[in-house]
mmCIF file with all atom_site columns, C-alpha atoms in Angstrom:
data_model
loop_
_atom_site.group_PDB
_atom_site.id
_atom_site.type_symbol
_atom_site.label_atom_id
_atom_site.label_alt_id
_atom_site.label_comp_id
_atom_site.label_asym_id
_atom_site.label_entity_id
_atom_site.label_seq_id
_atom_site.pdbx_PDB_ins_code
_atom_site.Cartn_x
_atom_site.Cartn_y
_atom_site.Cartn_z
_atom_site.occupancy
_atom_site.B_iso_or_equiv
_atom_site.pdbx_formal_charge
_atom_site.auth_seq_id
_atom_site.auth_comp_id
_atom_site.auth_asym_id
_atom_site.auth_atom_id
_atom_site.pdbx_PDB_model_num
ATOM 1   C CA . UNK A 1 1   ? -5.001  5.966   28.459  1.00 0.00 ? 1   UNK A CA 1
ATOM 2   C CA . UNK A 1 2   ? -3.790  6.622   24.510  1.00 0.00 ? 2   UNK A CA 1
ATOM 3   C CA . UNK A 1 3   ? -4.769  2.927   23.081  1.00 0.00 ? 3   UNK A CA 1
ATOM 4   C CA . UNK A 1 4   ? -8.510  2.900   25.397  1.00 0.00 ? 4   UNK A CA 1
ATOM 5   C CA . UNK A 1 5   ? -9.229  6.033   23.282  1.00 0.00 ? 5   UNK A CA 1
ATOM 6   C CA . UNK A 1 6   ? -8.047  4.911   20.083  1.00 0.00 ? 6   UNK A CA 1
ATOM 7   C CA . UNK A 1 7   ? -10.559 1.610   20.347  1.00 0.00 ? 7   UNK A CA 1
ATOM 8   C CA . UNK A 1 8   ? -12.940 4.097   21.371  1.00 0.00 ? 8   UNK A CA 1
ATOM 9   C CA . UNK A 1 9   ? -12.405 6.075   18.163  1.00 0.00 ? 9   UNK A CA 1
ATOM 10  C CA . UNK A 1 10  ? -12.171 2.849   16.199  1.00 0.00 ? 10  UNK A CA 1
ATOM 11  C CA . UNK A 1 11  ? -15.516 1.548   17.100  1.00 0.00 ? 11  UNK A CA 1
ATOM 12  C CA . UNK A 1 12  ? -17.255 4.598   16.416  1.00 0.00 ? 12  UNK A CA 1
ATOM 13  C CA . UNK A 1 13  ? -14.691 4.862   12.908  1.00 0.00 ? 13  UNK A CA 1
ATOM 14  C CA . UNK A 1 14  ? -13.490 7.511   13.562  1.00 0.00 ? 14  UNK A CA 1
ATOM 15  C CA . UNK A 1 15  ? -9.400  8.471   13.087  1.00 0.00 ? 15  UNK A CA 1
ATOM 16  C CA . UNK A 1 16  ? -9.553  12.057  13.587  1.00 0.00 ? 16  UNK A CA 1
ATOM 17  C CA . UNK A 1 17  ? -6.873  11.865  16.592  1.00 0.00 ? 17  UNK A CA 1
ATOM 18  C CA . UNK A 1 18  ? -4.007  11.289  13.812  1.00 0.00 ? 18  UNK A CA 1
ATOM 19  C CA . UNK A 1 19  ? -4.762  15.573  12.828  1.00 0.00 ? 19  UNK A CA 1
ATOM 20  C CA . UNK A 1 20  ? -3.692  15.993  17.000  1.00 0.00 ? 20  UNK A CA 1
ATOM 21  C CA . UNK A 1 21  ? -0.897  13.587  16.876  1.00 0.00 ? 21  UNK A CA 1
ATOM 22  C CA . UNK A 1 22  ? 0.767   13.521  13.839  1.00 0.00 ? 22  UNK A CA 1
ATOM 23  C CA . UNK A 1 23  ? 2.922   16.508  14.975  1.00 0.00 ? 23  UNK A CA 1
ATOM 24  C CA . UNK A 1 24  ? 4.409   15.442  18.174  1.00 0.00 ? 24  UNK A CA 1
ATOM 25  C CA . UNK A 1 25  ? 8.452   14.894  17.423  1.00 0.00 ? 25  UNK A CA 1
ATOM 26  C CA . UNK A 1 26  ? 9.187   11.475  17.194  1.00 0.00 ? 26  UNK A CA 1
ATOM 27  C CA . UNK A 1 27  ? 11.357  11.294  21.036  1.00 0.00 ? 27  UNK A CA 1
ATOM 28  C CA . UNK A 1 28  ? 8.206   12.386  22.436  1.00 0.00 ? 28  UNK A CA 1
ATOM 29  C CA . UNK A 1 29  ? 5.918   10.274  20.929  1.00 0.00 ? 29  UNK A CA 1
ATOM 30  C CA . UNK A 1 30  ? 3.574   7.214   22.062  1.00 0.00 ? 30  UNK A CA 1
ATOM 31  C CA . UNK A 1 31  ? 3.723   5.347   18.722  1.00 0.00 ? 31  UNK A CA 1
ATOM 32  C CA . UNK A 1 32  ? 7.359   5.058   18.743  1.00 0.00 ? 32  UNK A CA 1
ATOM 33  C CA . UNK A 1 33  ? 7.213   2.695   21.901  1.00 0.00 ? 33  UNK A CA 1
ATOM 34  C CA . UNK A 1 34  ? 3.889   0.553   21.182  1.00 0.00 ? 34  UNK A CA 1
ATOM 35  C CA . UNK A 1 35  ? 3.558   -2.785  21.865  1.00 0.00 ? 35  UNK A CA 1
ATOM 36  C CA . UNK A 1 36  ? 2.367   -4.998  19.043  1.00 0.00 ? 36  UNK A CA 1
ATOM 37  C CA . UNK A 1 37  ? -1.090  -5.336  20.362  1.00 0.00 ? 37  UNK A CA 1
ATOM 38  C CA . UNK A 1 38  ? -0.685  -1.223  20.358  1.00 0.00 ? 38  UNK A CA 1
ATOM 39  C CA . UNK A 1 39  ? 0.271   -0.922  16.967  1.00 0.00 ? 39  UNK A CA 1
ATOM 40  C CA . UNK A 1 40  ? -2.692  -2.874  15.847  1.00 0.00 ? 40  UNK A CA 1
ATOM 41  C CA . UNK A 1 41  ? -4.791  -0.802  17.341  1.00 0.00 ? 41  UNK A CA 1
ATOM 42  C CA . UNK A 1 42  ? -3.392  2.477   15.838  1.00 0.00 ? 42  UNK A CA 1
ATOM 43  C CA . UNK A 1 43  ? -3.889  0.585   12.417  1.00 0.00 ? 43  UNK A CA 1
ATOM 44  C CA . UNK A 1 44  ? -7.098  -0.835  12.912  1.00 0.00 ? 44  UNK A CA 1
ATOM 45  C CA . UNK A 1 45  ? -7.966  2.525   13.463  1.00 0.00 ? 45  UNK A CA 1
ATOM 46  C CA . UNK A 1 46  ? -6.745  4.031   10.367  1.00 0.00 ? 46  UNK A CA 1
ATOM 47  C CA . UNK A 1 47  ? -8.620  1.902   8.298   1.00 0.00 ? 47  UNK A CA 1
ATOM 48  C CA . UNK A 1 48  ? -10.960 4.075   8.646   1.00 0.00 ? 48  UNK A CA 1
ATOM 49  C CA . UNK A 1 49  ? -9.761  7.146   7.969   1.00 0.00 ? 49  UNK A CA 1
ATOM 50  C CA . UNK A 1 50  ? -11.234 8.493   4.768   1.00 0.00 ? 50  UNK A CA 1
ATOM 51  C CA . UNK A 1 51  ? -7.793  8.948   2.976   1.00 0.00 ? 51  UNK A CA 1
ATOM 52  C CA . UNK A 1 52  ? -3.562  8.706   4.359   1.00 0.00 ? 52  UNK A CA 1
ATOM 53  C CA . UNK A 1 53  ? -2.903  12.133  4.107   1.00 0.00 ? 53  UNK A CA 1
ATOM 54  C CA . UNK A 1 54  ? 0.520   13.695  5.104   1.00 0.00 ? 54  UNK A CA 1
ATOM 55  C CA . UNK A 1 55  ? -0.364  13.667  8.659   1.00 0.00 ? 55  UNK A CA 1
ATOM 56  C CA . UNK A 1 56  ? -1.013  9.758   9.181   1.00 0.00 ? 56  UNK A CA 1
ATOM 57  C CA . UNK A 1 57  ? 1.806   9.155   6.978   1.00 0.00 ? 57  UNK A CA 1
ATOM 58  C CA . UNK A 1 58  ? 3.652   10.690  10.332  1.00 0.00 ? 58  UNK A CA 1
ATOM 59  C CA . UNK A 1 59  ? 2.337   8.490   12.111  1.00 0.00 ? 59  UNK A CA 1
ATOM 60  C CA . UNK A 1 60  ? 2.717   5.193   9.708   1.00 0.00 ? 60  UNK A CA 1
ATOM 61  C CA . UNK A 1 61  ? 6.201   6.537   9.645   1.00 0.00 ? 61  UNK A CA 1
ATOM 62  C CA . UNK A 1 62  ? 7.321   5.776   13.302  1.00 0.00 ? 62  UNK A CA 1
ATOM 63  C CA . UNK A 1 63  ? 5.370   2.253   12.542  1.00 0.00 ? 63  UNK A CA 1
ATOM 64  C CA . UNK A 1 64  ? 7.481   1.004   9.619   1.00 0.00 ? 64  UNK A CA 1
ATOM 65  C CA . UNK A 1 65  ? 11.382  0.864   10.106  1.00 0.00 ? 65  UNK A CA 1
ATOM 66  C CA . UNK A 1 66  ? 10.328  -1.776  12.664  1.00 0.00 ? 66  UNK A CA 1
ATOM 67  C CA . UNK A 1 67  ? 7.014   -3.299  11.307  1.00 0.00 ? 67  UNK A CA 1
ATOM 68  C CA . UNK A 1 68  ? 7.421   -2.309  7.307   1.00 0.00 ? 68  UNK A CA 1
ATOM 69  C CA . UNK A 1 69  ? 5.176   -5.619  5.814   1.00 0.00 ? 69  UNK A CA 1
ATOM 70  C CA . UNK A 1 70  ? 2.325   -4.736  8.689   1.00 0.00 ? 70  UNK A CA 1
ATOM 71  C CA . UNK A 1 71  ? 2.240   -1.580  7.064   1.00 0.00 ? 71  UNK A CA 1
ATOM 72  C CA . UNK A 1 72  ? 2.076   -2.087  3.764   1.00 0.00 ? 72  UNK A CA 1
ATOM 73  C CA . UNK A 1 73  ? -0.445  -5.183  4.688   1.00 0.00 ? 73  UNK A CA 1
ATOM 74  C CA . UNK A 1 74  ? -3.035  -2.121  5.929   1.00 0.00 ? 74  UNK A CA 1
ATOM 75  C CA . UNK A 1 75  ? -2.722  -0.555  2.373   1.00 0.00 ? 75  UNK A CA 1
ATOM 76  C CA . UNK A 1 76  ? -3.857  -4.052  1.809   1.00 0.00 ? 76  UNK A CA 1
ATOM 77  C CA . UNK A 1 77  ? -6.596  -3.965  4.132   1.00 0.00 ? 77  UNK A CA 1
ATOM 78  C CA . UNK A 1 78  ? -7.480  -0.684  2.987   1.00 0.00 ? 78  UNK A CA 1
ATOM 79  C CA . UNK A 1 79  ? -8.053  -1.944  -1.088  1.00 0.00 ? 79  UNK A CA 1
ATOM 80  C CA . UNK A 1 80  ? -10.461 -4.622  0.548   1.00 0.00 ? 80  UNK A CA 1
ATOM 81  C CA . UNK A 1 81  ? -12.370 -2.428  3.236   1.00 0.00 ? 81  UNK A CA 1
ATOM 82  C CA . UNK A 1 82  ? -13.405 0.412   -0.302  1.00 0.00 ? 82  UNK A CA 1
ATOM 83  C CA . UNK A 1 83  ? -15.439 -2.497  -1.324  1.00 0.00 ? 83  UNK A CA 1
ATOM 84  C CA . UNK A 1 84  ? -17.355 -2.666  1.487   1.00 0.00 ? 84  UNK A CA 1
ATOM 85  C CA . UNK A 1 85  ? -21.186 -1.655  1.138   1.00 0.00 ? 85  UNK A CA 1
ATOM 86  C CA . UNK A 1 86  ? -21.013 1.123   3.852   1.00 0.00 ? 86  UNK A CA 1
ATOM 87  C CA . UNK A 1 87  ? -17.767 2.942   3.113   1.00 0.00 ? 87  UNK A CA 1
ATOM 88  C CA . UNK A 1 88  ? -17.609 6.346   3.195   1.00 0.00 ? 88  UNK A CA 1
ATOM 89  C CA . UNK A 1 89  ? -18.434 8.174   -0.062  1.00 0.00 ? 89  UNK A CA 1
ATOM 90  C CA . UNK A 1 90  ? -14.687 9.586   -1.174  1.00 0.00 ? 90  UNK A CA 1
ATOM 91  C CA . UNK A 1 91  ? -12.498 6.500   0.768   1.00 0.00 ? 91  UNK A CA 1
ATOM 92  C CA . UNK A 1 92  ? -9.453  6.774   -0.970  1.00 0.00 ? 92  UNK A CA 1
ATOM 93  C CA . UNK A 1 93  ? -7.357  3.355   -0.270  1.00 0.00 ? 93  UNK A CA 1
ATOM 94  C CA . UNK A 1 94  ? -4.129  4.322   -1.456  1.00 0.00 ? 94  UNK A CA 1
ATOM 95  C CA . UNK A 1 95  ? -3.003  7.888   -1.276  1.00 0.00 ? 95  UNK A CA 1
ATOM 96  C CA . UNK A 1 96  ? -1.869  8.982   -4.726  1.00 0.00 ? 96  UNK A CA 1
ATOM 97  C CA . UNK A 1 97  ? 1.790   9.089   -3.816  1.00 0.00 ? 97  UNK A CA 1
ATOM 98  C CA . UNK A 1 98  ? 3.747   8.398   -0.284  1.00 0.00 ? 98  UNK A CA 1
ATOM 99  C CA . UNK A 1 99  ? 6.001   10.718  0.406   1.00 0.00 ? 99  UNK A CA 1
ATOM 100 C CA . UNK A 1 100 ? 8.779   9.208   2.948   1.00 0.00 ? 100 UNK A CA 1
ATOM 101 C CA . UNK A 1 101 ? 7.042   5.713   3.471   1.00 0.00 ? 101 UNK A CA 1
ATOM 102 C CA . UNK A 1 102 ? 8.000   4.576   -0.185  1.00 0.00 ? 102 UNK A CA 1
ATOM 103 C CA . UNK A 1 103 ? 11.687  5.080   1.158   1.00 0.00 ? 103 UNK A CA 1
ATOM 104 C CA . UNK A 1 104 ? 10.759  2.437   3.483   1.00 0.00 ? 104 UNK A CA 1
ATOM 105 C CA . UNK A 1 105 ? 8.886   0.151   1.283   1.00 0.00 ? 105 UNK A CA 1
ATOM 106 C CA . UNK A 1 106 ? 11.781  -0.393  -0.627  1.00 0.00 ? 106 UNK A CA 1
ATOM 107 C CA . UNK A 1 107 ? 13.423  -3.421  1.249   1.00 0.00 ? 107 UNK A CA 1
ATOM 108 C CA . UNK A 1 108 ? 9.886   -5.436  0.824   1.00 0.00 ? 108 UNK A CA 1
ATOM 109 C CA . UNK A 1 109 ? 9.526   -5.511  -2.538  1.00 0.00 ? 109 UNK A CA 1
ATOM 110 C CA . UNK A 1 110 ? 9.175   -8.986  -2.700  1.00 0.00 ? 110 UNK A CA 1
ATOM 111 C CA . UNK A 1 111 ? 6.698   -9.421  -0.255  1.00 0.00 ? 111 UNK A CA 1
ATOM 112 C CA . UNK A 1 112 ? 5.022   -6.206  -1.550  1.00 0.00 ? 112 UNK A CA 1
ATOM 113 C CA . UNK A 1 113 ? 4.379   -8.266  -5.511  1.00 0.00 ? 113 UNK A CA 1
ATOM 114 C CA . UNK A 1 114 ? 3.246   -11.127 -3.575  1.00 0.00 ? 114 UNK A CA 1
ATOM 115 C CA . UNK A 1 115 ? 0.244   -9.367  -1.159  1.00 0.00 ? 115 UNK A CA 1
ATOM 116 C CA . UNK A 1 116 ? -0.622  -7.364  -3.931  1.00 0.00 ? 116 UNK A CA 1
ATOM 117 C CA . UNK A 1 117 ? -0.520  -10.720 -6.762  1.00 0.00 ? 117 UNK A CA 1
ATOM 118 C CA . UNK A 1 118 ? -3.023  -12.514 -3.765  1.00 0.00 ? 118 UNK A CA 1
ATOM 119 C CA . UNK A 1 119 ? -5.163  -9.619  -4.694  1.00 0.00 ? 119 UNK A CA 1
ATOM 120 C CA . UNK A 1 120 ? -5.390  -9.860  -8.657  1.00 0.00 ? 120 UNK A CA 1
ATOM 121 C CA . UNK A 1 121 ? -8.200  -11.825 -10.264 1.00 0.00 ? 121 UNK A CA 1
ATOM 122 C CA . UNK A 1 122 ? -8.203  -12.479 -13.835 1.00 0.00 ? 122 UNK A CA 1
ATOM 123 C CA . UNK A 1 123 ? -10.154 -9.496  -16.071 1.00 0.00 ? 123 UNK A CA 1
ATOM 124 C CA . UNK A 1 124 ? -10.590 -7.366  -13.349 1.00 0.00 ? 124 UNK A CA 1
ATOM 125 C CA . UNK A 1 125 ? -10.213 -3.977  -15.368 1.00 0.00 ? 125 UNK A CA 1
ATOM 126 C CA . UNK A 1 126 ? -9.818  -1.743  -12.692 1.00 0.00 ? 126 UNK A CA 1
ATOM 127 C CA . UNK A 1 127 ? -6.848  -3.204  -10.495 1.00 0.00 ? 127 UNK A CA 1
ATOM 128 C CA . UNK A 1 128 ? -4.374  -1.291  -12.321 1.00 0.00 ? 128 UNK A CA 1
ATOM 129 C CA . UNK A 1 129 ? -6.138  1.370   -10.220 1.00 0.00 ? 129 UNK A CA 1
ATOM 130 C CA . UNK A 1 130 ? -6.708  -0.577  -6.861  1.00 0.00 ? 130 UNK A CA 1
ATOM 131 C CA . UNK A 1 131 ? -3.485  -2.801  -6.851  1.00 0.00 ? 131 UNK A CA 1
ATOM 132 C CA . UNK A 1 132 ? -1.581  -1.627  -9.378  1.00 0.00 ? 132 UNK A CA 1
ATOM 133 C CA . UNK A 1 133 ? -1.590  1.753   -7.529  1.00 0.00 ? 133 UNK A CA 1
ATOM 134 C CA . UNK A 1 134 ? -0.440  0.619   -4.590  1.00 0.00 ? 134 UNK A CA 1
ATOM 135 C CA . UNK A 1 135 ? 2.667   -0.606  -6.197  1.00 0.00 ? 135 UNK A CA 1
ATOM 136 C CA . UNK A 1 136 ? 3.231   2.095   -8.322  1.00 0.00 ? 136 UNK A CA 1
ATOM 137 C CA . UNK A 1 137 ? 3.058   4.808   -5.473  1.00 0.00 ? 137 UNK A CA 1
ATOM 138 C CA . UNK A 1 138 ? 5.037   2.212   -3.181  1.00 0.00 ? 138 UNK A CA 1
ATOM 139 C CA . UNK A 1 139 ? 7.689   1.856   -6.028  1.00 0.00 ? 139 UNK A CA 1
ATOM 140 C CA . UNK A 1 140 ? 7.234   5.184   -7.828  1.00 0.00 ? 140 UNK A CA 1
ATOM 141 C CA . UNK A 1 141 ? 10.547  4.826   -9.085  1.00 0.00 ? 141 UNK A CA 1
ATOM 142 C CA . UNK A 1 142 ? 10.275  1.054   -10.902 1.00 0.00 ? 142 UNK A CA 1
ATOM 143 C CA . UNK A 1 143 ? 13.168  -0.285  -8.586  1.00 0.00 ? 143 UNK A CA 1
ATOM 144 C CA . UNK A 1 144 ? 15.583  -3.324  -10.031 1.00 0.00 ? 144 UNK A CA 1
ATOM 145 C CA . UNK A 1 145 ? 14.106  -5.470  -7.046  1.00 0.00 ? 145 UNK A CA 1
ATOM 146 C CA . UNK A 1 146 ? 10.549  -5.006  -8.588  1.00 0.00 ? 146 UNK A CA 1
ATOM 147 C CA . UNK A 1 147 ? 11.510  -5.563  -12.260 1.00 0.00 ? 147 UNK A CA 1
ATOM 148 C CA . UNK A 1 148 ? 13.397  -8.767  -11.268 1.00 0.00 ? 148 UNK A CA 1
ATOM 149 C CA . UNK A 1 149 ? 10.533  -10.220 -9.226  1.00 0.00 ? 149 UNK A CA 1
ATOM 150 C CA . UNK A 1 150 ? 7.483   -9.137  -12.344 1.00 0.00 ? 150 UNK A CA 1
ATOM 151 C CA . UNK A 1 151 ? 10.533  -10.679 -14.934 1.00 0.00 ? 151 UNK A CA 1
ATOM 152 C CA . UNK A 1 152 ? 10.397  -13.752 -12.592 1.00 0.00 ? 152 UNK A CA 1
ATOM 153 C CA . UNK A 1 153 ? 6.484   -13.779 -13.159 1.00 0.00 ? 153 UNK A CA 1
ATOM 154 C CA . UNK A 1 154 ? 6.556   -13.072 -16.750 1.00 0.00 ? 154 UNK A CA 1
ATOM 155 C CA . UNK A 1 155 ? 9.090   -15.583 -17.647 1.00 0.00 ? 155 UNK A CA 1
ATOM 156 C CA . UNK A 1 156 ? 8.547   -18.582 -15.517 1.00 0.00 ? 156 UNK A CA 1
ATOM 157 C CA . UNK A 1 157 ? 4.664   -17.825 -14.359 1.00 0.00 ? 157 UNK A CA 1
ATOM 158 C CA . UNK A 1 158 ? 0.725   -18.375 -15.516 1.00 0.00 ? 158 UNK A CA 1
ATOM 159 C CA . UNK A 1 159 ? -1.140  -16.798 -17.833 1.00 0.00 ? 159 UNK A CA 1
ATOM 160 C CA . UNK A 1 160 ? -2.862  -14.916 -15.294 1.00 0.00 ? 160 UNK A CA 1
ATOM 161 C CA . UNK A 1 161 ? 1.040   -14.149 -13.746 1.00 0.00 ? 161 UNK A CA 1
ATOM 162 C CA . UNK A 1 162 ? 1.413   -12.074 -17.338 1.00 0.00 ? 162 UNK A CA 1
ATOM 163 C CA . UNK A 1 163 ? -1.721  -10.099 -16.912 1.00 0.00 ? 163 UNK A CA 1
ATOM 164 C CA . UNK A 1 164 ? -1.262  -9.466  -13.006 1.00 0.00 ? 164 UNK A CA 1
ATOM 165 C CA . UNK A 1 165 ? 2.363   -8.164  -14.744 1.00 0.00 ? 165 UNK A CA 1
ATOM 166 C CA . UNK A 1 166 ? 0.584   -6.093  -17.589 1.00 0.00 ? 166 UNK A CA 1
ATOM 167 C CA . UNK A 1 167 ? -1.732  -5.061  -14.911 1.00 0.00 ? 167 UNK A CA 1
ATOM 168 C CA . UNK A 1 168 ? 1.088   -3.589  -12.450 1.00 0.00 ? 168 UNK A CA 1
ATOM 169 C CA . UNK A 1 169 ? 2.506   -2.036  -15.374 1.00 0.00 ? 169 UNK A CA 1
ATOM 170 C CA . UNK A 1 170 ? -0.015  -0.464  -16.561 1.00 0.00 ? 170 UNK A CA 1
ATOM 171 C CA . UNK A 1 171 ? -0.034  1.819   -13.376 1.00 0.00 ? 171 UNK A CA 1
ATOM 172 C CA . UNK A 1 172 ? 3.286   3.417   -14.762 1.00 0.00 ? 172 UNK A CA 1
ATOM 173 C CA . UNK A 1 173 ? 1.833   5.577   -17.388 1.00 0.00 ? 173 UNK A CA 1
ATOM 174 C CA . UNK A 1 174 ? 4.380   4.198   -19.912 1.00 0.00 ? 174 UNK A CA 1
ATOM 175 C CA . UNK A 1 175 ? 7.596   5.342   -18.052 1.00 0.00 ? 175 UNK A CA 1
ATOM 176 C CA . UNK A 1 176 ? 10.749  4.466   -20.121 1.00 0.00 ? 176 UNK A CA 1
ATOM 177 C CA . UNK A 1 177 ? 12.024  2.170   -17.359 1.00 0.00 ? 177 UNK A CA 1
ATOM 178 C CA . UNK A 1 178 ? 9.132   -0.505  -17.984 1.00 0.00 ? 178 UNK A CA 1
ATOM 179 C CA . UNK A 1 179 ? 10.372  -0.880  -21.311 1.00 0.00 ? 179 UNK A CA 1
ATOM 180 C CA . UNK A 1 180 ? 12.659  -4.512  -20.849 1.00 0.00 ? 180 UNK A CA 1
ATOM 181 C CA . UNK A 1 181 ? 9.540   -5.714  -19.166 1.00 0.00 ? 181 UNK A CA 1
ATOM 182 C CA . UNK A 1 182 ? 7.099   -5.248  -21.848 1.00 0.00 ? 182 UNK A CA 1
ATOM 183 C CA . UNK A 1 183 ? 9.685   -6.496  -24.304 1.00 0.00 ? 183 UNK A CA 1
ATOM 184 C CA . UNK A 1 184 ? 9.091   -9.831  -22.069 1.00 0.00 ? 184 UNK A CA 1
ATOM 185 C CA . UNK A 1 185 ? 5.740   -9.981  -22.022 1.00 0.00 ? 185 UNK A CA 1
ATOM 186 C CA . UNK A 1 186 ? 5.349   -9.758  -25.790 1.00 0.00 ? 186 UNK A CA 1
ATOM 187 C CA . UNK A 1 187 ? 7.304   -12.616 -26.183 1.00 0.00 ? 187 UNK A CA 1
ATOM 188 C CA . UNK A 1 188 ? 5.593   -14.631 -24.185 1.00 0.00 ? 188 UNK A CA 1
ATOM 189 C CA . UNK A 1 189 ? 2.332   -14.111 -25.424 1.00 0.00 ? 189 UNK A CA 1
ATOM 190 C CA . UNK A 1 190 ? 0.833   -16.064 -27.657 1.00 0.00 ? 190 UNK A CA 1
ATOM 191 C CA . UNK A 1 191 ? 1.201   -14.853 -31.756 1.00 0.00 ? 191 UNK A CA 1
ATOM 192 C CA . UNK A 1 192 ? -1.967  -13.674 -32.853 1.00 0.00 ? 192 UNK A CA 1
ATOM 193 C CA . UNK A 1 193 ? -2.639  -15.342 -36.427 1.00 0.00 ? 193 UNK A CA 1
#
């Protein structure tokens, strides 16, 4: 009955359920047993909610400790569906923080760099704000996983591996702990004469 209405919802894009579900405990929940064909249903869905507000994060929650990369690959999803010419005025992609899903994120940090690195194109000025985002509010904290695997891109990688770095770091406001990092970078770039 549950995953009928959800397409339903979906094809009219609409993910207003999530404000009737979110609060059912998590032993009496649906999403807790879905199938995988039900879980991509429930995310399809939220694609289309206008923004991941606490109450789908309840949801997303009882998702990720068994599907974590699926869920960070709608965040994904999310960046490329704001393009689109008939989103809704005010999508918001990424939610300006996650609040218990980042403690979930953090054993996918690898894969994390790696969707979000098939994302970066060279001079785009704004994906410290679309993909840069998402890692920052993923990995809020600047975990020794995610400095390893941008110090693996700045020191072995492209050009455009430095600036997809720069780019990422950029979305940390200049926190101490990105320091080592841009110590890196500098010396790989080029000298300016």
């Amino acid at each position: 009955v549950l995953l009928p209405g959800i397409n339903y919802f979906t094809q009219r894009k609409d993910a207003q359920w999530v404000n009737l579900a979110w609060f059912l405990p998590k032993e009496e929940s649906f999403v807790r047993d879905l199938t995988d064909d039900g879980v991509e249903a429930v995310l399809q869905n939220l694609l289309y909610m206008p923004r991941i507000d606490t109450h789908a994060e309840f949801i997303l929650i009882q998702i990720v400790n068994a599907r974590p990369t699926r869920v960070f690959d709608l965040f994904e999803e999310r960046l490329k569906f704001s393009t689109a010419p008939d989103v809704v005025n005010g999508y918001e992609p990424i939610p300006y923080e996650f609040h218990e899903l980042k403690k979930r994120f953090q054993g996918i940090t690898d894969y994390a760099v790696d969707t979000v690195r098939r994302l970066f194109v060279s001079g785009d000025y704004m994906f410290p704000y679309t993909g840069g985002r998402l890692i920052s509010a993923a990995f809020p904290a600047f975990s020794v996983e995610l400095g390893r695997k941008l110090m693996s891109l700045a020191t072995t990688g492209t050009h455009d591996d430095l600036e997809f770095a720069i780019s990422i770091l950029s979305a940390y406001d200049g926190e101490q702990f990105v320091e080592p990092l841009c110590k890196e970078i500098i010396r790989r770039l080029p000298a300016v004469e």
